[in-house]
């Protein structure tokens, strides 16, 4: 990776189609680029920045000028430095290798795979506490104290695939299938708007009944009626389809890689191909989506090395949202009798992902909430900064059983988690009916 440790620059485009144009132009002229999340203050222009190395700066500027492209800005990509992670006392308790890793983090240097493996594997309490505290500091410095709240609507549980971990695979005959109508979806969207939420997540199985035209239609209707931001989570599609959804108004897309170990990916996804999944993720990025990925912790055969590989993948792909959840067995699925993933390892993965990927959205996942009431609080204290509410209508909720005992994270649960987490705030846009002033004080509003 040519960017490691060298000075680099970020080209900020006026919008995503210009960003794509710039990227193509530079690549055509043999300039290596990377598409990365834009820094916070520029995220409103175009979410994705084109990263180039120092040595290509002048050539790039000339090419852009010749092509008549006026960028929004070109900025130096600054390292995030953290002072004071190590004190004398700590040096006596933790290992030398751990201190070496902390030094890299203090300097804003990239961690290598062996560092990440060390952080994920350590069982020393003092080291784990320090990892959580470090992740929490980086979370505070990069995305602040507000816990973003999103509303998810699981609008169809039909699925053409049969991922072995998932409870709604097409062949699972124990599942009662449902599809919401556009009107039913709109009712929920209006409710989400009424409680002040700004982003709605539309999630479903890979249901071919929901053709691109139908998806485009609901995107347009949500945009026109509410102006809310839209996150899609509808699986693998063609480039053209992703492009249509983007043009219709969708801004964000969640498509998890689940694992970067190709053998495990193949084993758990009988209908999928790793390279195709990767291609989809790259397309989403190229199209200028805020790009979501993530993994499952505790898949059969998965090692700490695999998880470290996942984290490097998130970093190197410039992923903006990273959903990390423990595996939970699902009734009627091929893995229904497998043990669930480890909460502690999931929390360490959240923390190390924050340390490595820095300015990204990391949800405190529903899967964590499903294993323990307080696990969402722990994740918020270990680097997470988002909560996704499940707003699927009651009559359908229990049929979206991607795993057993799925916790129905509602507004109350989210407020509870934010209030119990250390020094966190609910977003000012949130209108919570009946939230008393005492609760507001404790949770704090931004
Ligand atoms: N355990 C944990 N996570 C699961 N998902 C699906 N099934 C399971 C399971 N049994 C996750 C996948 C998917 C997301 C919507 O839910 O990561 O991307």
mmCIF file of N, CA and C and ligand atoms in Angstrom, residues 165-167 203 233 256 258 295-296 325-330 367 402-403, ligand 1:
data_model
loop_
_atom_site.group_PDB
_atom_site.id
_atom_site.type_symbol
_atom_site.label_atom_id
_atom_site.label_comp_id
_atom_site.label_asym_id
_atom_site.label_seq_id
_atom_site.Cartn_x
_atom_site.Cartn_y
_atom_site.Cartn_z
ATOM 1 N N UNK A 165 -25.968 -19.136 8.014
ATOM 2 C CA UNK A 165 -26.162 -18.590 9.364
ATOM 3 C C UNK A 165 -27.535 -17.941 9.516
ATOM 4 N N UNK A 166 -28.186 -17.655 8.410
ATOM 5 C CA UNK A 166 -29.334 -16.747 8.458
ATOM 6 C C UNK A 166 -30.663 -17.493 8.595
ATOM 7 N N UNK A 167 -31.546 -16.920 9.393
ATOM 8 C CA UNK A 167 -32.827 -17.565 9.679
ATOM 9 C C UNK A 167 -33.903 -17.355 8.627
ATOM 10 N N UNK A 203 -34.495 -2.415 4.741
ATOM 11 C CA UNK A 203 -33.759 -3.680 4.683
ATOM 12 C C UNK A 203 -34.705 -4.815 4.292
ATOM 13 N N UNK A 233 -30.501 -1.674 2.260
ATOM 14 C CA UNK A 233 -29.797 -2.901 2.630
ATOM 15 C C UNK A 233 -30.578 -4.047 1.995
ATOM 16 N N UNK A 256 -22.848 -6.158 3.852
ATOM 17 C CA UNK A 256 -21.742 -6.663 4.658
ATOM 18 C C UNK A 256 -20.952 -7.738 3.909
ATOM 19 N N UNK A 258 -19.298 -9.884 5.643
ATOM 20 C CA UNK A 258 -19.509 -10.944 6.659
ATOM 21 C C UNK A 258 -18.208 -11.593 7.126
ATOM 22 N N UNK A 295 -18.958 -7.432 9.629
ATOM 23 C CA UNK A 295 -18.701 -8.864 9.700
ATOM 24 C C UNK A 295 -19.495 -9.505 10.825
ATOM 25 N N UNK A 296 -19.418 -10.830 10.853
ATOM 26 C CA UNK A 296 -20.055 -11.588 11.922
ATOM 27 C C UNK A 296 -18.933 -12.232 12.730
ATOM 28 N N UNK A 325 -21.349 -7.766 14.534
ATOM 29 C CA UNK A 325 -22.259 -8.443 15.465
ATOM 30 C C UNK A 325 -21.830 -9.872 15.706
ATOM 31 N N UNK A 326 -22.171 -10.413 16.884
ATOM 32 C CA UNK A 326 -21.873 -11.825 17.158
ATOM 33 C C UNK A 326 -22.789 -12.722 16.346
ATOM 34 N N UNK A 327 -22.285 -13.866 15.927
ATOM 35 C CA UNK A 327 -23.153 -14.863 15.299
ATOM 36 C C UNK A 327 -24.164 -15.345 16.341
ATOM 37 N N UNK A 328 -25.416 -15.475 15.918
ATOM 38 C CA UNK A 328 -26.452 -16.035 16.802
ATOM 39 C C UNK A 328 -27.195 -17.109 16.004
ATOM 40 N N UNK A 329 -27.310 -18.313 16.555
ATOM 41 C CA UNK A 329 -27.979 -19.368 15.779
ATOM 42 C C UNK A 329 -29.443 -19.035 15.498
ATOM 43 N N UNK A 330 -29.906 -19.480 14.343
ATOM 44 C CA UNK A 330 -31.280 -19.202 13.932
ATOM 45 C C UNK A 330 -32.011 -20.506 13.670
ATOM 46 N N UNK A 367 -27.675 -7.409 17.135
ATOM 47 C CA UNK A 367 -27.230 -8.759 17.511
ATOM 48 C C UNK A 367 -26.612 -8.728 18.914
ATOM 49 N N UNK A 402 -33.786 -13.233 11.446
ATOM 50 C CA UNK A 402 -32.499 -13.617 10.875
ATOM 51 C C UNK A 402 -31.700 -14.431 11.892
ATOM 52 N N UNK A 403 -31.994 -14.222 13.197
ATOM 53 C CA UNK A 403 -31.464 -15.108 14.243
ATOM 54 C C UNK A 403 -32.480 -15.146 15.378
HETATM 55 N N1 LIG B 1 -26.201 -14.087 13.483
HETATM 56 C C1 LIG B 1 -25.649 -12.860 13.459
HETATM 57 N N2 LIG B 1 -25.822 -11.993 12.471
HETATM 58 C C2 LIG B 1 -26.587 -12.367 11.443
HETATM 59 N N3 LIG B 1 -26.950 -11.729 10.337
HETATM 60 C C3 LIG B 1 -27.747 -12.534 9.628
HETATM 61 N N4 LIG B 1 -27.914 -13.690 10.261
HETATM 62 C C4 LIG B 1 -27.196 -13.627 11.399
HETATM 63 C C5 LIG B 1 -26.976 -14.499 12.470
HETATM 64 N N5 LIG B 1 -27.521 -15.717 12.510
HETATM 65 C C6 LIG B 1 -26.467 -10.398 10.029
HETATM 66 C C7 LIG B 1 -25.655 -10.394 8.761
HETATM 67 C C8 LIG B 1 -26.441 -9.523 7.820
HETATM 68 C C9 LIG B 1 -27.213 -8.656 8.781
HETATM 69 C C10 LIG B 1 -28.448 -8.055 8.207
HETATM 70 O O1 LIG B 1 -27.553 -9.522 9.818
HETATM 71 O O2 LIG B 1 -24.400 -9.803 9.037
HETATM 72 O O3 LIG B 1 -25.630 -8.779 6.967
#
